[in-house]
Amino acid sequence: MAILVCGGAGYIGSHTVYQLIKRGEKVIIIDNLQTGHRRAINPAAKFYEGDIRNFSVLEKIFTENEIEAVIHFAANSLVGESVENPLKYFSNNVGGMQVLLEAMKNFCVDKIVFSSSAAVYGEPEKIPISETDKTSPTNPYGESKLIMEQMIKWIPNLHYVSLRYFNAAGAIESGEIGEAHKIETHLIPLILQVPLGKRDHITIFGEDYPTPDGTCIRDYIHVLDLADAHILALNYLRNGGKSDIFNLGNGKGFSVKEIISAAEKVTAQKIKTEIGMRRAGDPAQLIASSDKAKKILNWTPKFNDVEKIISTAWKWHKNNPEGYSDE
Ligand code: UFG
């Protein structure tokens, strides 16, 4: 029996595939390579190039392989883009989920681990954020993830785990795969472009937030810790665990300025900064309570030092300054 990974050529998907294969799982990947990369596809996995909105591709995969469960990453994930083009998010994310669930139902595949996001919470009511807190997305990306979570919930006999990630960061320690977005908007890769000589400075989006140093605080979680949580969630469902939702974060917050200082230590270079305007829709603080994942899934994040997280990202970016430059 194999695990179907939708979006296995993307950042978090490719790291999860790596960990699944390391643990002896048989993996099938579907990816349309819109934001994923051919070079990120693990050669030990069987790859289908296609879009999950295309029912016939899914039908082919489910016919040709014995699929035990699905891990679903295939989605667009840029907050800013989602505000400009919400229908792209409702088509790819929500529409993709609908077709995937249809195919799973037809082929009696009854387990799914879903890549959700802290973006479902919007402006938090309290810190740290718990799974029972109010969900009130402030952008179409977060809304699409919330709708996807809710769609799964209504499917009879489907066992699911939805994982709400906070700020994914870092890369595999060997430096084989890493974070490479065709459009980069994330803080850590952008900071590292300064010591790489690819950008002159990093702009700090606002210094007047109600935080100790005035810059936004986020909860950075290593991509391999996220990958491990997916495997624990899969095993939890295999063992008859009840469908549920879990936050995934380190439970510690770092401000933009603290991340820049940590990156200066890791790279041993001074990083030039400029203070810019606030970015629309940025909450001052987002910190997860991951107690539930720790207790129920037995998840223990191994990378709880932010310099360690940044150093794995630095290794990848230093060796691959153009990302997956074969494309
Ligand atoms: N930031 C800067 N300068 C930059 C880029 C980012 O100051 O050039 C700041 C942002 O304003 C924010 C922090 O750095 O305060 C982190 O920003 P990211 O864009 O790296 O991450 P976000 O917290 O905005 O978003 C992440 C995920 C989203 C997800 C969200 C959920 O990338 O997919 O967390 O909380 F929706």
CSV table of C-alpha atoms and ligand atoms in Angstrom, one decimal:
chain,number,residue,atom,x,y,z
A,1,MET,CA,0.0,0.0,0.0
A,2,ALA,CA,1.3,3.5,-0.8
A,3,ILE,CA,0.8,7.0,0.5
A,4,LEU,CA,-0.3,9.5,-2.1
A,5,VAL,CA,1.4,12.9,-1.5
A,6,CYS,CA,-0.4,15.7,-3.3
A,7,GLY,CA,2.1,18.5,-3.8
A,8,GLY,CA,5.1,16.4,-3.0
A,9,ALA,CA,7.4,18.6,-5.1
A,10,GLY,CA,6.8,21.7,-3.0
A,11,TYR,CA,8.7,22.9,0.1
A,12,ILE,CA,6.9,21.1,3.0
A,13,GLY,CA,5.7,18.3,0.7
A,14,SER,CA,9.2,17.4,-0.5
A,15,HIS,CA,10.5,17.3,3.1
A,16,THR,CA,7.7,15.1,4.2
A,17,VAL,CA,8.3,12.7,1.2
A,18,TYR,CA,12.0,12.5,2.3
A,19,GLN,CA,11.0,11.5,5.8
A,20,LEU,CA,8.3,9.0,4.6
A,21,ILE,CA,10.8,7.3,2.4
A,22,LYS,CA,13.4,7.3,5.2
A,23,ARG,CA,10.9,5.4,7.3
A,24,GLY,CA,10.3,2.8,4.5
A,25,GLU,CA,7.0,4.1,3.2
A,26,LYS,CA,6.0,3.6,-0.4
A,27,VAL,CA,5.2,7.1,-1.8
A,28,ILE,CA,3.3,8.3,-4.9
A,29,ILE,CA,3.5,12.0,-5.7
A,30,ILE,CA,1.1,14.1,-7.8
A,31,ASP,CA,2.2,17.7,-8.5
A,32,ASN,CA,1.4,20.1,-11.3
A,33,LEU,CA,4.8,21.8,-10.8
A,34,GLN,CA,3.1,25.2,-10.8
A,35,THR,CA,4.9,26.1,-7.6
A,36,GLY,CA,6.7,22.8,-7.0
A,37,HIS,CA,10.1,21.8,-8.5
A,38,ARG,CA,11.1,18.8,-10.6
A,39,ARG,CA,14.4,18.6,-8.7
A,40,ALA,CA,12.6,18.4,-5.4
A,41,ILE,CA,11.0,15.2,-6.4
A,42,ASN,CA,12.5,12.3,-4.5
A,43,PRO,CA,13.7,9.7,-7.0
A,44,ALA,CA,12.5,6.9,-4.7
A,45,ALA,CA,8.9,8.1,-5.2
A,46,LYS,CA,6.7,7.4,-8.2
A,47,PHE,CA,5.8,10.7,-9.8
A,48,TYR,CA,2.7,11.8,-11.7
A,49,GLU,CA,2.8,15.3,-13.2
A,50,GLY,CA,-0.8,16.6,-13.1
A,51,ASP,CA,-3.3,18.8,-11.4
A,52,ILE,CA,-5.5,17.4,-8.7
A,53,ARG,CA,-8.5,19.3,-10.2
A,54,ASN,CA,-8.2,16.8,-13.1
A,55,PHE,CA,-10.3,13.9,-12.0
A,56,SER,CA,-8.9,11.6,-14.8
A,57,VAL,CA,-5.3,12.0,-13.5
A,58,LEU,CA,-6.5,11.0,-9.9
A,59,GLU,CA,-8.5,8.1,-11.3
A,60,LYS,CA,-5.4,6.9,-13.1
A,61,ILE,CA,-3.3,7.1,-9.9
A,62,PHE,CA,-5.9,5.4,-7.8
A,63,THR,CA,-6.3,2.6,-10.5
A,64,GLU,CA,-2.6,2.0,-11.0
A,65,ASN,CA,-1.6,2.0,-7.3
A,66,GLU,CA,-3.0,0.8,-4.1
A,67,ILE,CA,-3.4,4.0,-2.1
A,68,GLU,CA,-3.8,3.6,1.7
A,69,ALA,CA,-3.9,7.3,2.6
A,70,VAL,CA,-3.4,10.8,1.2
A,71,ILE,CA,-1.3,13.6,2.6
A,72,HIS,CA,-2.5,16.8,0.9
A,73,PHE,CA,-0.2,19.8,0.4
A,74,ALA,CA,-1.2,20.8,-3.1
A,75,ALA,CA,-2.3,24.4,-2.7
A,76,ASN,CA,-1.4,28.0,-3.4
A,77,SER,CA,-0.1,29.7,-0.3
A,78,LEU,CA,0.7,33.4,-0.8
A,79,VAL,CA,-1.4,35.7,1.4
A,80,GLY,CA,-0.8,38.8,-0.7
A,81,GLU,CA,-1.5,37.0,-4.0
A,82,SER,CA,-4.7,35.6,-2.5
A,83,VAL,CA,-6.0,39.1,-1.8
A,84,GLU,CA,-5.3,40.2,-5.4
A,85,ASN,CA,-6.7,37.0,-6.9
A,86,PRO,CA,-9.0,35.2,-4.5
A,87,LEU,CA,-10.6,33.0,-7.2
A,88,LYS,CA,-7.2,31.4,-7.9
A,89,TYR,CA,-7.3,30.3,-4.3
A,90,PHE,CA,-10.9,29.1,-4.4
A,91,SER,CA,-10.3,27.3,-7.6
A,92,ASN,CA,-7.0,25.6,-6.9
A,93,ASN,CA,-7.3,25.1,-3.1
A,94,VAL,CA,-11.0,24.6,-2.6
A,95,GLY,CA,-11.7,23.1,-6.1
A,96,GLY,CA,-8.7,20.8,-5.8
A,97,MET,CA,-9.9,19.5,-2.5
A,98,GLN,CA,-13.4,18.8,-3.8
A,99,VAL,CA,-12.0,16.7,-6.7
A,100,LEU,CA,-9.5,14.9,-4.5
A,101,LEU,CA,-12.3,14.0,-2.0
A,102,GLU,CA,-14.5,12.7,-4.8
A,103,ALA,CA,-11.7,10.4,-6.1
A,104,MET,CA,-10.9,9.2,-2.5
A,105,LYS,CA,-14.6,8.4,-2.0
A,106,ASN,CA,-14.8,6.5,-5.3
A,107,PHE,CA,-11.7,4.4,-4.5
A,108,CYS,CA,-12.6,3.9,-0.8
A,109,VAL,CA,-9.5,5.7,0.5
A,110,ASP,CA,-10.5,6.8,4.0
A,111,LYS,CA,-7.6,8.6,5.5
A,112,ILE,CA,-6.3,12.1,4.9
A,113,VAL,CA,-3.7,14.3,6.6
A,114,PHE,CA,-4.3,17.9,5.5
A,115,SER,CA,-1.8,20.7,5.4
A,116,SER,CA,-3.8,23.6,7.0
A,117,SER,CA,-2.5,26.9,8.3
A,118,ALA,CA,-2.4,29.3,11.2
A,119,ALA,CA,-3.9,31.7,8.7
A,120,VAL,CA,-7.3,30.2,9.6
A,121,TYR,CA,-7.3,32.1,12.9
A,122,GLY,CA,-6.7,35.6,11.5
A,123,GLU,CA,-6.1,38.2,14.2
A,124,PRO,CA,-5.7,36.1,17.4
A,125,GLU,CA,-7.9,36.5,20.4
A,126,LYS,CA,-5.1,35.4,22.7
A,127,ILE,CA,-1.5,34.2,22.7
A,128,PRO,CA,-0.7,31.3,22.5
A,129,ILE,CA,-3.3,30.2,20.1
A,130,SER,CA,-5.2,27.0,20.8
A,131,GLU,CA,-7.2,24.8,18.4
A,132,THR,CA,-10.4,25.8,20.1
A,133,ASP,CA,-9.9,29.5,19.5
A,134,LYS,CA,-12.1,31.4,17.0
A,135,THR,CA,-11.3,31.0,13.3
A,136,SER,CA,-11.7,34.2,11.4
A,137,PRO,CA,-9.4,34.4,8.4
A,138,THR,CA,-8.3,37.8,7.3
A,139,ASN,CA,-7.4,36.8,3.7
A,140,PRO,CA,-8.7,34.5,1.0
A,141,TYR,CA,-5.7,32.1,1.5
A,142,GLY,CA,-6.7,31.5,5.1
A,143,GLU,CA,-10.4,31.3,4.2
A,144,SER,CA,-9.6,28.7,1.5
A,145,LYS,CA,-7.7,26.5,4.1
A,146,LEU,CA,-10.6,26.8,6.5
A,147,ILE,CA,-13.2,25.8,3.9
A,148,MET,CA,-11.0,22.9,3.0
A,149,GLU,CA,-10.8,21.8,6.6
A,150,GLN,CA,-14.6,22.1,6.8
A,151,MET,CA,-15.2,20.1,3.6
A,152,ILE,CA,-13.2,17.2,4.9
A,153,LYS,CA,-15.3,17.2,8.1
A,154,TRP,CA,-18.5,16.5,6.3
A,155,ILE,CA,-17.4,13.4,4.3
A,156,PRO,CA,-18.9,10.2,5.8
A,157,ASN,CA,-16.4,7.6,6.9
A,158,LEU,CA,-13.4,9.8,6.2
A,159,HIS,CA,-10.7,9.9,8.9
A,160,TYR,CA,-8.7,13.1,8.9
A,161,VAL,CA,-6.1,15.1,10.7
A,162,SER,CA,-5.7,18.8,9.8
A,163,LEU,CA,-2.4,20.3,10.8
A,164,ARG,CA,-2.3,24.1,11.2
A,165,TYR,CA,1.2,25.2,10.6
A,166,PHE,CA,2.7,28.4,12.0
A,167,ASN,CA,5.9,29.7,10.2
A,168,ALA,CA,7.6,26.9,8.4
A,169,ALA,CA,11.4,27.5,8.0
A,170,GLY,CA,14.7,25.7,7.5
A,171,ALA,CA,15.7,22.8,5.3
A,172,ILE,CA,17.0,19.2,5.5
A,173,GLU,CA,20.4,19.2,7.1
A,174,SER,CA,22.2,17.5,4.2
A,175,GLY,CA,21.2,20.6,2.1
A,176,GLU,CA,19.7,18.4,-0.8
A,177,ILE,CA,16.3,20.1,-0.7
A,178,GLY,CA,15.1,23.4,0.7
A,179,GLU,CA,12.8,26.4,0.4
A,180,ALA,CA,12.6,27.7,-3.1
A,181,HIS,CA,9.6,29.8,-4.0
A,182,LYS,CA,9.3,31.2,-7.5
A,183,ILE,CA,7.9,34.4,-5.8
A,184,GLU,CA,9.6,34.7,-2.4
A,185,THR,CA,7.8,36.6,0.3
A,186,HIS,CA,9.0,34.8,3.5
A,187,LEU,CA,11.2,36.5,6.0
A,188,ILE,CA,14.0,34.1,6.5
A,189,PRO,CA,14.8,33.4,2.8
A,190,LEU,CA,14.6,37.1,2.1
A,191,ILE,CA,17.0,38.0,4.9
A,192,LEU,CA,19.5,35.4,3.7
A,193,GLN,CA,19.4,37.0,0.2
A,194,VAL,CA,21.3,39.9,1.8
A,195,PRO,CA,24.5,38.0,2.8
A,196,LEU,CA,24.2,36.1,-0.5
A,197,GLY,CA,24.6,39.5,-2.3
A,198,LYS,CA,21.2,39.1,-4.0
A,199,ARG,CA,19.6,42.0,-2.2
A,200,ASP,CA,21.0,45.1,-0.6
A,201,HIS,CA,18.9,45.1,2.5
A,202,ILE,CA,15.9,43.6,4.2
A,203,THR,CA,12.9,45.8,4.8
A,204,ILE,CA,11.3,45.5,8.2
A,205,PHE,CA,7.5,45.8,7.7
A,206,GLY,CA,6.7,48.1,10.6
A,207,GLU,CA,8.4,49.0,13.8
A,208,ASP,CA,5.4,50.3,15.7
A,209,TYR,CA,3.7,47.1,16.7
A,210,PRO,CA,2.7,46.5,20.4
A,211,THR,CA,5.7,44.1,20.9
A,212,PRO,CA,8.9,44.7,23.0
A,213,ASP,CA,11.0,45.8,20.0
A,214,GLY,CA,8.0,47.1,17.9
A,215,THR,CA,8.4,44.4,15.2
A,216,CYS,CA,6.0,41.4,14.6
A,217,ILE,CA,6.5,38.2,16.5
A,218,ARG,CA,6.1,34.8,14.8
A,219,ASP,CA,6.5,31.1,15.8
A,220,TYR,CA,9.1,29.5,13.5
A,221,ILE,CA,8.9,25.8,13.2
A,222,HIS,CA,11.5,23.6,11.3
A,223,VAL,CA,10.2,21.9,8.2
A,224,LEU,CA,11.5,18.5,9.3
A,225,ASP,CA,9.5,18.8,12.6
A,226,LEU,CA,6.5,19.6,10.4
A,227,ALA,CA,7.2,16.6,8.2
A,228,ASP,CA,7.5,14.3,11.3
A,229,ALA,CA,4.1,15.6,12.5
A,230,HIS,CA,2.5,14.4,9.3
A,231,ILE,CA,3.9,10.9,9.8
A,232,LEU,CA,2.8,10.8,13.4
A,233,ALA,CA,-0.7,11.9,12.2
A,234,LEU,CA,-0.7,9.2,9.6
A,235,ASN,CA,0.2,6.5,12.1
A,236,TYR,CA,-2.4,8.0,14.5
A,237,LEU,CA,-5.1,7.5,11.9
A,238,ARG,CA,-3.8,4.0,11.1
A,239,ASN,CA,-4.1,3.1,14.8
A,240,GLY,CA,-7.8,4.3,14.8
A,241,GLY,CA,-7.2,7.8,16.2
A,242,LYS,CA,-10.3,10.0,15.9
A,243,SER,CA,-10.4,12.8,13.3
A,244,ASP,CA,-8.9,16.0,14.8
A,245,ILE,CA,-7.2,19.3,14.2
A,246,PHE,CA,-3.7,20.2,15.6
A,247,ASN,CA,-1.6,23.3,15.7
A,248,LEU,CA,2.1,22.9,14.9
A,249,GLY,CA,4.5,25.5,16.2
A,250,ASN,CA,7.4,25.8,18.6
A,251,GLY,CA,5.4,27.8,21.1
A,252,LYS,CA,8.1,30.4,21.2
A,253,GLY,CA,7.9,33.7,19.4
A,254,PHE,CA,10.7,35.7,17.7
A,255,SER,CA,10.4,39.2,16.4
A,256,VAL,CA,11.6,40.3,13.0
A,257,LYS,CA,14.6,42.0,14.5
A,258,GLU,CA,15.5,38.9,16.6
A,259,ILE,CA,15.4,36.8,13.4
A,260,ILE,CA,17.7,39.3,11.7
A,261,SER,CA,20.1,39.2,14.6
A,262,ALA,CA,20.1,35.4,14.6
A,263,ALA,CA,20.7,35.4,10.9
A,264,GLU,CA,23.7,37.7,11.4
A,265,LYS,CA,25.1,35.3,13.9
A,266,VAL,CA,24.6,32.3,11.7
A,267,THR,CA,26.0,33.9,8.5
A,268,ALA,CA,28.7,35.9,10.5
A,269,GLN,CA,27.7,38.9,8.4
A,270,LYS,CA,26.1,42.2,9.1
A,271,ILE,CA,22.6,42.4,7.5
A,272,LYS,CA,21.5,45.8,6.4
A,273,THR,CA,18.0,46.7,7.3
A,274,GLU,CA,15.5,49.5,6.4
A,275,ILE,CA,12.2,50.2,8.2
A,276,GLY,CA,9.2,50.1,5.9
A,277,MET,CA,5.5,50.4,6.2
A,278,ARG,CA,3.4,47.8,8.0
A,279,ARG,CA,2.3,45.0,5.6
A,280,ALA,CA,-1.5,44.9,5.4
A,281,GLY,CA,-3.1,42.1,7.5
A,282,ASP,CA,-0.1,41.3,9.6
A,283,PRO,CA,-1.1,40.4,13.2
A,284,ALA,CA,1.4,41.7,15.8
A,285,GLN,CA,2.0,38.2,17.3
A,286,LEU,CA,1.3,34.7,16.3
A,287,ILE,CA,2.4,32.0,18.7
A,288,ALA,CA,1.1,28.4,18.7
A,289,SER,CA,0.1,26.3,21.6
A,290,SER,CA,1.1,22.9,20.3
A,291,ASP,CA,0.3,21.0,23.6
A,292,LYS,CA,-2.4,19.0,21.9
A,293,ALA,CA,-0.1,17.7,19.1
A,294,LYS,CA,2.5,16.9,21.8
A,295,LYS,CA,0.0,15.1,24.0
A,296,ILE,CA,-2.1,13.2,21.4
A,297,LEU,CA,0.3,12.7,18.5
A,298,ASN,CA,3.4,12.4,20.8
A,299,TRP,CA,5.0,15.1,18.6
A,300,THR,CA,8.3,16.6,19.9
A,301,PRO,CA,9.8,19.3,17.8
A,302,LYS,CA,13.6,18.7,17.6
A,303,PHE,CA,14.6,22.1,16.3
A,304,ASN,CA,13.7,24.5,19.1
A,305,ASP,CA,16.7,26.8,18.6
A,306,VAL,CA,16.0,29.5,16.1
A,307,GLU,CA,19.7,29.8,15.1
A,308,LYS,CA,19.8,26.1,14.4
A,309,ILE,CA,16.7,26.5,12.2
A,310,ILE,CA,18.2,29.4,10.3
A,311,SER,CA,21.6,27.6,9.9
A,312,THR,CA,19.8,24.7,8.0
A,313,ALA,CA,18.2,27.3,5.7
A,314,TRP,CA,21.5,29.1,5.3
A,315,LYS,CA,23.2,25.8,4.2
A,316,TRP,CA,20.6,25.3,1.5
A,317,HIS,CA,20.5,28.9,0.2
A,318,LYS,CA,24.3,29.2,0.2
A,319,ASN,CA,24.6,26.0,-1.9
A,320,ASN,CA,21.6,26.8,-4.1
A,321,PRO,CA,21.5,30.6,-4.4
A,322,GLU,CA,19.2,30.3,-7.4
A,323,GLY,CA,17.0,27.7,-5.8
A,324,TYR,CA,16.3,24.7,-8.1
A,325,SER,CA,18.0,26.4,-10.9
A,326,ASP,CA,17.3,23.6,-13.5
A,327,GLU,CA,13.9,25.2,-14.2
B,1,UFG,N1,8.5,40.5,7.1
B,1,UFG,C1,9.3,41.6,7.0
B,1,UFG,N2,10.0,41.9,5.9
B,1,UFG,C2,10.0,41.0,4.8
B,1,UFG,C3,9.2,39.9,4.9
B,1,UFG,C4,8.5,39.6,6.1
B,1,UFG,O1,9.4,42.4,8.0
B,1,UFG,O2,10.6,41.3,3.8
B,1,UFG,C5,7.8,40.2,8.4
B,1,UFG,C6,6.3,40.1,8.2
B,1,UFG,O3,5.7,41.4,8.2
B,1,UFG,C7,5.9,39.2,9.3
B,1,UFG,C8,7.2,38.3,9.5
B,1,UFG,O4,8.2,39.0,8.9
B,1,UFG,O5,5.8,40.0,10.5
B,1,UFG,C9,7.0,36.9,8.9
B,1,UFG,O6,6.5,37.1,7.6
B,1,UFG,P1,6.4,35.9,6.6
B,1,UFG,O7,5.9,36.4,5.3
B,1,UFG,O8,7.7,35.1,6.5
B,1,UFG,O9,5.3,34.9,7.3
B,1,UFG,P2,3.8,35.2,7.7
B,1,UFG,O10,3.8,35.2,9.2
B,1,UFG,O11,3.2,36.4,7.1
B,1,UFG,O12,3.0,34.0,7.1
B,1,UFG,C10,3.2,32.7,7.5
B,1,UFG,C11,3.0,31.8,6.3
B,1,UFG,C12,1.6,31.9,5.7
B,1,UFG,C13,0.6,31.7,6.8
B,1,UFG,C14,0.9,32.5,8.0
B,1,UFG,C15,0.0,32.1,9.1
B,1,UFG,O13,3.9,32.1,5.3
B,1,UFG,O14,1.4,30.9,4.7
B,1,UFG,O15,2.2,32.4,8.4
B,1,UFG,O16,0.1,32.8,10.2
B,1,UFG,F1,-0.6,32.0,6.3
